[in-house]
Amino acid sequence: MSDIAHPTFDVRYDENNQEFSIIGSMRPRQVEEMHACTRLLKTSIALVKGTFYINVKRLLRLNNLAFHTLATDLIKACEERPELRISIITSSVVGWSTRKFHALQNANPRIVVEEYDSDFYPGQTFLEEGSFIPILRTQTKMTWRHERDILPRHGMRKGLAIADICCGIGDFAVLVHKEFDPSRLVALDHSRSSLDYARKVAGDFGIQGIEYVYGDASDMLLEDDQFDLVTCRHSLQIFDRPELILRELYRICKPGGRVYVTNEKNSHCLGEPRAESIQWTYTEVAKLFAHFGMDVELGPKSRRYLLDAGFDEVRMESFMVTNVDGDPQDFADIIQSWENVYAGQMSVQRGDDEAFNARLRQGFQDHIFAATHPKGYAGWPIWVASGRKPQ
């Protein structure tokens, strides 16, 4: 990999992926300021066979001088080498970039622009379904009873700089703000509707000072080494490339700081009575998620993922959310929302037949029966893991 540095932007070439990345703010006042960049660009193109990738997902600003300098070199390269294809990778997080670079497609059809996160996050469309969002607050209410005691064992204390990545509807960030009074709290998500809801939740509770950020957890615009504690809850399991998120969590965490994640093993959801029906349904739910590229069995795998990402001092524990933690109806409401989404949208979209779907739904209803029965017991297990970024 070849790198050059500039006070406001970095340019890198990864030979293995044939990818040229531009990061930061590229706003030269004279074309001479682009010489090092264009020299590396031309050298990189000369090494490429097939497709040359230009990654501008973290290019925050680009003035016209820089754009025209880059555009001239790319178009010229396509004219001189008929076999060359150029793919420019943009992100919806940087709103202008797709529109800006799209003009190059008209200049040469072998230049294409791909907004890589247009099909981002396989589970997001299901979770953004309107009726599901409010139930997330009930889920957090039930998990918070455990996590407020667990978090200090994983590095949480008052006065830290904290980032909550994949913050969803922001209720966890609000609880952390109230309980642990952080010096800084950034809450990032890739769903604008969830962030809108998060701002409303914070407003309802009179909370100020949470920085809500629209962003891509696998390629964040946040700078390196900023946060004492980075949290990411129930998200690695619904992202088809969890290692990319962990790489970014590691990057923004300060050396010596910790990254805290929670995930599930859905097939271990349980209940009595009617245990067999409940077990069958949650085993099938795990397979259903796998069909859409998600792994809701990830919980016990968290330690391996953290170690592979470079963390040390990995700590793990698990807890069980149950119908006896609080109001059994809260637990039942969560299960009902799962049935609506999993046996509704997801099962239907996979093409399951009516008999399968009916059996899937029966397991959820039996779980609700176990939760609300005076002598019943229903559980939802969650795995907590955290790792330290080495000094």
Short mmCIF file of C-alpha atoms in Angstrom, two decimals:
data_model
loop_
_atom_site.label_atom_id
_atom_site.label_comp_id
_atom_site.label_asym_id
_atom_site.label_seq_id
_atom_site.Cartn_x
_atom_site.Cartn_y
_atom_site.Cartn_z
CA MET A 1 0.00 0.00 0.00
CA SER A 2 1.29 3.48 -0.90
CA ASP A 3 0.31 6.58 1.07
CA ILE A 4 0.90 10.29 0.77
CA ALA A 5 -0.17 12.78 3.38
CA HIS A 6 -1.36 16.38 3.12
CA PRO A 7 -2.54 18.69 5.91
CA THR A 8 -6.19 18.36 4.87
CA PHE A 9 -6.42 15.07 3.00
CA ASP A 10 -4.81 11.66 2.62
CA VAL A 11 -4.51 9.66 -0.54
CA ARG A 12 -3.85 5.93 -0.41
CA TYR A 13 -3.51 3.15 -2.93
CA ASP A 14 -4.22 -0.44 -1.94
CA GLU A 15 -2.69 -2.64 -4.61
CA ASN A 16 -4.44 -5.78 -3.36
CA ASN A 17 -7.87 -4.26 -3.93
CA GLN A 18 -6.82 -1.95 -6.78
CA GLU A 19 -8.43 0.79 -4.71
CA PHE A 20 -7.38 4.44 -4.58
CA SER A 21 -8.85 6.18 -1.51
CA ILE A 22 -9.20 9.90 -0.91
CA ILE A 23 -9.93 10.90 2.70
CA GLY A 24 -10.53 14.32 4.21
CA SER A 25 -11.02 17.74 2.63
CA MET A 26 -9.46 18.30 -0.81
CA ARG A 27 -9.61 22.02 -1.54
CA PRO A 28 -6.36 23.14 -3.24
CA ARG A 29 -5.87 26.78 -4.20
CA GLN A 30 -3.41 25.92 -6.98
CA VAL A 31 -3.10 22.85 -9.19
CA GLU A 32 0.48 22.40 -7.93
CA GLU A 33 -0.96 21.29 -4.58
CA MET A 34 -2.43 18.28 -6.39
CA HIS A 35 0.84 17.06 -7.90
CA ALA A 36 1.61 14.40 -5.30
CA CYS A 37 -1.98 13.13 -5.53
CA THR A 38 -2.09 12.98 -9.32
CA ARG A 39 1.34 11.36 -9.43
CA LEU A 40 0.15 8.54 -7.15
CA LEU A 41 -3.12 8.32 -9.11
CA LYS A 42 -1.31 7.84 -12.43
CA THR A 43 1.17 5.40 -10.91
CA SER A 44 -1.71 3.40 -9.41
CA ILE A 45 -3.69 3.29 -12.66
CA ALA A 46 -0.61 2.01 -14.48
CA LEU A 47 -0.52 -0.98 -12.12
CA VAL A 48 -4.19 -1.90 -12.55
CA LYS A 49 -5.74 -4.63 -14.67
CA GLY A 50 -9.50 -4.67 -15.12
CA THR A 51 -11.30 -2.34 -12.72
CA PHE A 52 -9.72 0.56 -10.86
CA TYR A 53 -11.68 1.50 -7.74
CA ILE A 54 -11.73 5.03 -6.37
CA ASN A 55 -13.06 5.18 -2.82
CA VAL A 56 -14.42 8.62 -1.90
CA LYS A 57 -16.69 7.47 0.94
CA ARG A 58 -14.74 9.61 3.41
CA LEU A 59 -13.97 12.55 1.13
CA LEU A 60 -15.78 15.32 3.00
CA ARG A 61 -15.12 18.26 0.69
CA LEU A 62 -13.89 18.73 -2.86
CA ASN A 63 -13.55 22.04 -4.66
CA ASN A 64 -13.90 22.48 -8.43
CA LEU A 65 -10.15 22.70 -9.04
CA ALA A 66 -9.59 19.33 -7.39
CA PHE A 67 -12.58 17.74 -9.13
CA HIS A 68 -11.50 18.89 -12.59
CA THR A 69 -7.93 17.75 -11.97
CA LEU A 70 -9.10 14.28 -10.94
CA ALA A 71 -11.72 14.11 -13.71
CA THR A 72 -9.18 15.02 -16.42
CA ASP A 73 -6.81 12.27 -15.36
CA LEU A 74 -9.54 9.62 -15.07
CA ILE A 75 -11.13 10.39 -18.44
CA LYS A 76 -7.73 10.49 -20.10
CA ALA A 77 -6.83 7.10 -18.58
CA CYS A 78 -10.02 5.57 -20.03
CA GLU A 79 -9.29 7.05 -23.46
CA GLU A 80 -5.74 5.73 -23.49
CA ARG A 81 -6.61 2.25 -22.16
CA PRO A 82 -9.80 0.82 -23.74
CA GLU A 83 -9.74 -2.22 -21.43
CA LEU A 84 -9.76 -0.11 -18.25
CA ARG A 85 -12.89 0.31 -16.16
CA ILE A 86 -13.16 2.80 -13.32
CA SER A 87 -15.60 2.39 -10.43
CA ILE A 88 -16.07 5.38 -8.14
CA ILE A 89 -17.45 4.33 -4.74
CA THR A 90 -19.48 7.00 -2.96
CA SER A 91 -21.63 6.97 0.17
CA SER A 92 -25.01 8.48 0.95
CA VAL A 93 -23.44 9.83 4.15
CA VAL A 94 -21.58 12.41 2.06
CA GLY A 95 -24.61 13.72 0.26
CA TRP A 96 -23.01 15.64 -2.60
CA SER A 97 -20.49 13.06 -3.77
CA THR A 98 -22.73 10.75 -5.81
CA ARG A 99 -24.21 13.68 -7.72
CA LYS A 100 -20.80 15.28 -8.26
CA PHE A 101 -19.03 12.21 -9.61
CA HIS A 102 -22.05 11.02 -11.58
CA ALA A 103 -21.13 13.56 -14.28
CA LEU A 104 -18.11 11.43 -15.16
CA GLN A 105 -20.38 8.59 -16.32
CA ASN A 106 -21.57 10.84 -19.13
CA ALA A 107 -17.99 11.58 -20.14
CA ASN A 108 -17.07 7.91 -20.52
CA PRO A 109 -19.38 4.87 -20.14
CA ARG A 110 -16.55 2.83 -18.63
CA ILE A 111 -16.64 5.08 -15.59
CA VAL A 112 -19.40 4.07 -13.18
CA VAL A 113 -20.46 5.59 -9.87
CA GLU A 114 -21.78 3.28 -7.14
CA GLU A 115 -23.35 4.52 -3.92
CA TYR A 116 -22.19 1.48 -1.98
CA ASP A 117 -24.63 1.78 0.90
CA SER A 118 -27.76 2.00 -1.25
CA ASP A 119 -28.38 -1.65 -0.30
CA PHE A 120 -26.84 -1.19 3.09
CA TYR A 121 -27.70 -3.04 6.26
CA PRO A 122 -29.90 -6.00 5.27
CA GLY A 123 -32.02 -5.77 8.40
CA GLN A 124 -32.59 -2.04 8.35
CA THR A 125 -35.72 -2.08 6.20
CA PHE A 126 -37.37 -4.53 8.59
CA LEU A 127 -36.35 -2.65 11.71
CA GLU A 128 -37.46 0.70 10.33
CA GLU A 129 -40.98 -0.61 9.87
CA GLY A 130 -43.11 1.88 11.78
CA SER A 131 -44.71 -0.44 14.32
CA PHE A 132 -41.34 -1.88 15.33
CA ILE A 133 -39.66 1.35 16.38
CA PRO A 134 -41.71 1.98 19.56
CA ILE A 135 -41.12 -1.60 20.77
CA LEU A 136 -37.38 -0.97 20.69
CA ARG A 137 -37.89 1.34 23.66
CA THR A 138 -39.52 -1.48 25.60
CA GLN A 139 -36.61 -3.75 24.73
CA THR A 140 -34.11 -1.19 26.01
CA LYS A 141 -36.14 -0.69 29.18
CA MET A 142 -35.89 -4.41 29.91
CA THR A 143 -32.20 -4.75 29.00
CA TRP A 144 -31.21 -1.55 30.86
CA ARG A 145 -32.17 -3.15 34.18
CA HIS A 146 -29.19 -5.44 33.61
CA GLU A 147 -26.84 -3.22 31.63
CA ARG A 148 -26.72 -0.31 34.08
CA ASP A 149 -24.95 -2.69 36.49
CA ILE A 150 -22.96 -4.51 33.81
CA LEU A 151 -21.55 -1.43 32.02
CA PRO A 152 -19.12 -0.36 34.79
CA ARG A 153 -17.48 -3.79 34.60
CA HIS A 154 -16.74 -2.99 30.95
CA GLY A 155 -15.18 0.43 31.46
CA MET A 156 -18.17 2.73 31.88
CA ARG A 157 -17.81 5.53 34.43
CA LYS A 158 -18.78 9.17 34.73
CA GLY A 159 -17.10 11.82 32.60
CA LEU A 160 -16.01 9.68 29.63
CA ALA A 161 -16.10 10.56 25.95
CA ILE A 162 -18.56 7.98 24.58
CA ALA A 163 -19.78 7.01 21.12
CA ASP A 164 -22.93 4.91 20.69
CA ILE A 165 -22.64 3.48 17.19
CA CYS A 166 -25.78 2.13 15.51
CA CYS A 167 -27.71 4.05 18.17
CA GLY A 168 -31.09 3.29 16.56
CA ILE A 169 -33.82 5.30 18.24
CA GLY A 170 -31.35 6.72 20.76
CA ASP A 171 -32.94 5.53 23.97
CA PHE A 172 -29.75 3.82 25.21
CA ALA A 173 -27.80 7.06 24.64
CA VAL A 174 -30.36 8.97 26.69
CA LEU A 175 -30.10 6.49 29.57
CA VAL A 176 -26.29 6.62 29.48
CA HIS A 177 -26.40 10.42 29.48
CA LYS A 178 -28.67 10.47 32.52
CA GLU A 179 -26.83 7.77 34.48
CA PHE A 180 -23.16 8.38 33.66
CA ASP A 181 -22.94 12.08 32.72
CA PRO A 182 -20.39 11.70 29.89
CA SER A 183 -18.08 14.57 28.89
CA ARG A 184 -19.10 13.93 25.28
CA LEU A 185 -21.70 11.62 23.78
CA VAL A 186 -21.99 10.96 20.03
CA ALA A 187 -24.90 8.81 18.79
CA LEU A 188 -24.53 7.62 15.20
CA ASP A 189 -26.90 5.69 12.97
CA HIS A 190 -27.53 5.09 9.28
CA SER A 191 -31.29 5.60 9.57
CA ARG A 192 -32.54 9.16 9.28
CA SER A 193 -35.99 8.17 10.61
CA SER A 194 -34.44 6.54 13.68
CA LEU A 195 -32.32 9.63 14.32
CA ASP A 196 -35.39 11.84 14.03
CA TYR A 197 -37.07 9.64 16.61
CA ALA A 198 -33.92 9.75 18.78
CA ARG A 199 -33.92 13.55 18.81
CA LYS A 200 -37.59 13.45 19.84
CA VAL A 201 -36.83 11.03 22.69
CA ALA A 202 -34.02 13.28 23.93
CA GLY A 203 -36.30 16.30 23.67
CA ASP A 204 -39.07 14.53 25.60
CA PHE A 205 -36.63 13.92 28.46
CA GLY A 206 -35.08 17.39 28.31
CA ILE A 207 -31.70 15.94 27.40
CA GLN A 208 -29.24 18.25 25.68
CA GLY A 209 -25.70 17.65 24.53
CA ILE A 210 -26.04 14.37 22.62
CA GLU A 211 -24.50 14.77 19.17
CA TYR A 212 -26.71 12.85 16.73
CA VAL A 213 -24.83 11.92 13.57
CA TYR A 214 -26.02 10.34 10.35
CA GLY A 215 -23.32 7.92 9.35
CA ASP A 216 -22.19 4.57 8.10
CA ALA A 217 -20.90 2.40 10.94
CA SER A 218 -18.58 0.51 8.62
CA ASP A 219 -16.88 3.67 7.32
CA MET A 220 -17.44 6.52 9.74
CA LEU A 221 -16.41 10.12 9.27
CA LEU A 222 -15.43 10.32 12.95
CA GLU A 223 -11.69 10.82 13.50
CA ASP A 224 -9.30 8.25 14.96
CA ASP A 225 -8.70 7.70 18.70
CA GLN A 226 -11.47 9.98 20.06
CA PHE A 227 -13.53 7.98 22.53
CA ASP A 228 -12.89 6.32 25.89
CA LEU A 229 -15.80 3.93 25.41
CA VAL A 230 -17.55 2.91 22.20
CA THR A 231 -20.82 1.00 22.43
CA CYS A 232 -22.57 -0.92 19.67
CA ARG A 233 -25.59 -2.90 20.78
CA HIS A 234 -27.50 -5.60 18.86
CA SER A 235 -26.00 -4.42 15.58
CA LEU A 236 -23.12 -6.69 14.62
CA GLN A 237 -25.70 -9.49 14.38
CA ILE A 238 -27.83 -7.70 11.79
CA PHE A 239 -24.95 -6.44 9.68
CA ASP A 240 -23.72 -8.77 6.97
CA ARG A 241 -20.08 -7.70 7.49
CA PRO A 242 -19.60 -7.31 11.26
CA GLU A 243 -15.82 -7.28 10.92
CA LEU A 244 -16.04 -3.96 9.04
CA ILE A 245 -17.95 -2.35 11.89
CA LEU A 246 -15.50 -3.71 14.46
CA ARG A 247 -12.61 -2.27 12.45
CA GLU A 248 -14.22 1.15 12.69
CA LEU A 249 -15.10 0.81 16.39
CA TYR A 250 -11.45 0.00 16.99
CA ARG A 251 -10.28 2.99 14.95
CA ILE A 252 -12.33 5.64 16.78
CA CYS A 253 -11.58 4.19 20.25
CA LYS A 254 -8.67 5.73 22.18
CA PRO A 255 -5.71 3.45 22.93
CA GLY A 256 -6.53 1.96 26.32
CA GLY A 257 -10.24 2.57 25.81
CA ARG A 258 -12.85 -0.14 25.40
CA VAL A 259 -15.45 -1.22 22.87
CA TYR A 260 -18.66 -2.71 24.29
CA VAL A 261 -21.00 -4.85 22.17
CA THR A 262 -24.16 -6.85 22.82
CA ASN A 263 -25.57 -9.60 20.63
CA GLU A 264 -27.97 -12.51 20.89
CA LYS A 265 -28.17 -16.22 20.26
CA ASN A 266 -31.76 -16.35 19.17
CA SER A 267 -32.10 -20.13 19.19
CA HIS A 268 -31.53 -19.99 22.97
CA CYS A 269 -34.74 -18.06 23.63
CA LEU A 270 -36.81 -20.26 25.92
CA GLY A 271 -40.09 -20.63 27.72
CA GLU A 272 -42.16 -22.96 29.85
CA PRO A 273 -44.75 -24.33 29.27
CA ARG A 274 -44.79 -25.26 25.57
CA ALA A 275 -40.99 -25.32 25.40
CA GLU A 276 -40.76 -27.52 22.31
CA SER A 277 -42.84 -25.22 20.12
CA ILE A 278 -40.91 -22.16 21.35
CA GLN A 279 -37.56 -23.84 20.70
CA TRP A 280 -38.55 -24.79 17.15
CA THR A 281 -39.65 -21.29 16.26
CA TYR A 282 -36.49 -19.54 17.48
CA THR A 283 -34.26 -22.07 15.77
CA GLU A 284 -36.14 -21.28 12.56
CA VAL A 285 -35.84 -17.54 13.24
CA ALA A 286 -32.06 -17.92 13.27
CA LYS A 287 -32.25 -19.62 9.87
CA LEU A 288 -34.60 -16.89 8.62
CA PHE A 289 -32.13 -14.16 9.56
CA ALA A 290 -29.30 -16.10 7.95
CA HIS A 291 -31.30 -16.10 4.72
CA PHE A 292 -31.10 -12.30 4.74
CA GLY A 293 -27.38 -12.24 5.57
CA MET A 294 -27.73 -11.66 9.33
CA ASP A 295 -26.44 -13.78 12.22
CA VAL A 296 -28.65 -13.62 15.31
CA GLU A 297 -26.56 -16.47 16.76
CA LEU A 298 -23.56 -14.14 17.01
CA GLY A 299 -23.64 -13.54 20.79
CA PRO A 300 -21.20 -16.25 21.95
CA LYS A 301 -19.00 -15.53 18.93
CA SER A 302 -18.36 -11.97 20.16
CA ARG A 303 -15.09 -12.87 21.90
CA ARG A 304 -13.61 -14.30 18.72
CA TYR A 305 -14.72 -11.29 16.68
CA LEU A 306 -13.15 -8.86 19.17
CA LEU A 307 -9.86 -10.75 19.33
CA ASP A 308 -9.69 -11.01 15.54
CA ALA A 309 -10.24 -7.23 15.34
CA GLY A 310 -7.15 -6.60 17.49
CA PHE A 311 -8.65 -6.03 20.94
CA ASP A 312 -7.15 -7.50 24.09
CA GLU A 313 -8.43 -7.99 27.65
CA VAL A 314 -11.74 -9.22 26.26
CA ARG A 315 -14.45 -9.55 28.91
CA MET A 316 -17.65 -11.53 28.36
CA GLU A 317 -20.81 -12.24 30.26
CA SER A 318 -24.43 -12.96 29.50
CA PHE A 319 -27.76 -12.15 31.03
CA MET A 320 -31.32 -13.29 30.57
CA VAL A 321 -34.19 -10.87 30.07
CA THR A 322 -37.26 -12.59 31.50
CA ASN A 323 -40.93 -12.11 32.15
CA VAL A 324 -40.20 -11.87 35.88
CA ASP A 325 -37.86 -8.85 35.47
CA GLY A 326 -40.81 -6.48 35.44
CA ASP A 327 -44.21 -6.29 33.79
CA PRO A 328 -44.79 -9.62 31.93
CA GLN A 329 -46.88 -7.71 29.41
CA ASP A 330 -43.77 -5.75 28.36
CA PHE A 331 -42.11 -9.05 27.55
CA ALA A 332 -45.21 -10.24 25.71
CA ASP A 333 -45.34 -7.00 23.68
CA ILE A 334 -41.76 -7.55 22.54
CA ILE A 335 -42.54 -11.09 21.40
CA GLN A 336 -45.63 -9.90 19.56
CA SER A 337 -43.58 -7.32 17.67
CA TRP A 338 -41.04 -10.02 16.76
CA GLU A 339 -43.87 -12.19 15.40
CA ASN A 340 -45.22 -9.29 13.36
CA VAL A 341 -41.88 -8.65 11.67
CA TYR A 342 -40.28 -12.09 11.52
CA ALA A 343 -43.38 -14.14 10.63
CA GLY A 344 -44.79 -11.17 8.72
CA GLN A 345 -42.46 -9.28 6.41
CA MET A 346 -39.43 -11.55 6.61
CA SER A 347 -41.07 -14.97 6.28
CA VAL A 348 -43.34 -13.71 3.52
CA GLN A 349 -40.45 -12.13 1.66
CA ARG A 350 -38.50 -15.42 1.86
CA GLY A 351 -41.49 -17.18 0.29
CA ASP A 352 -42.45 -19.48 3.16
CA ASP A 353 -45.70 -21.41 2.70
CA GLU A 354 -48.76 -20.98 4.91
CA ALA A 355 -48.19 -24.16 6.95
CA PHE A 356 -44.64 -23.13 7.86
CA ASN A 357 -45.69 -19.60 8.65
CA ALA A 358 -48.53 -20.81 10.90
CA ARG A 359 -46.14 -23.03 12.88
CA LEU A 360 -43.64 -20.16 13.13
CA ARG A 361 -46.35 -17.87 14.52
CA GLN A 362 -47.52 -20.55 16.98
CA GLY A 363 -44.09 -20.59 18.62
CA PHE A 364 -44.27 -16.85 19.22
CA GLN A 365 -47.78 -17.16 20.64
CA ASP A 366 -46.61 -19.98 22.92
CA HIS A 367 -43.76 -17.73 24.09
CA ILE A 368 -46.30 -15.02 24.91
CA PHE A 369 -48.40 -17.64 26.73
CA ALA A 370 -45.35 -18.63 28.80
CA ALA A 371 -44.60 -14.97 29.56
CA THR A 372 -48.09 -14.13 30.74
CA HIS A 373 -49.02 -17.41 32.44
CA PRO A 374 -49.08 -17.01 36.26
CA LYS A 375 -46.67 -19.94 36.62
CA GLY A 376 -44.86 -19.49 33.30
CA TYR A 377 -41.30 -18.46 32.55
CA ALA A 378 -39.97 -16.88 29.36
CA GLY A 379 -36.42 -15.82 28.59
CA TRP A 380 -34.41 -13.90 26.01
CA PRO A 381 -30.63 -14.36 26.41
CA ILE A 382 -28.11 -11.64 25.53
CA TRP A 383 -24.32 -11.79 25.43
CA VAL A 384 -22.20 -8.80 26.45
CA ALA A 385 -18.58 -8.46 25.39
CA SER A 386 -15.98 -5.73 25.52
CA GLY A 387 -12.38 -5.47 24.42
CA ARG A 388 -9.58 -3.03 25.15
CA LYS A 389 -7.75 -1.25 22.35
CA PRO A 390 -4.05 -1.85 23.09
CA GLN A 391 -1.99 1.16 24.25
#
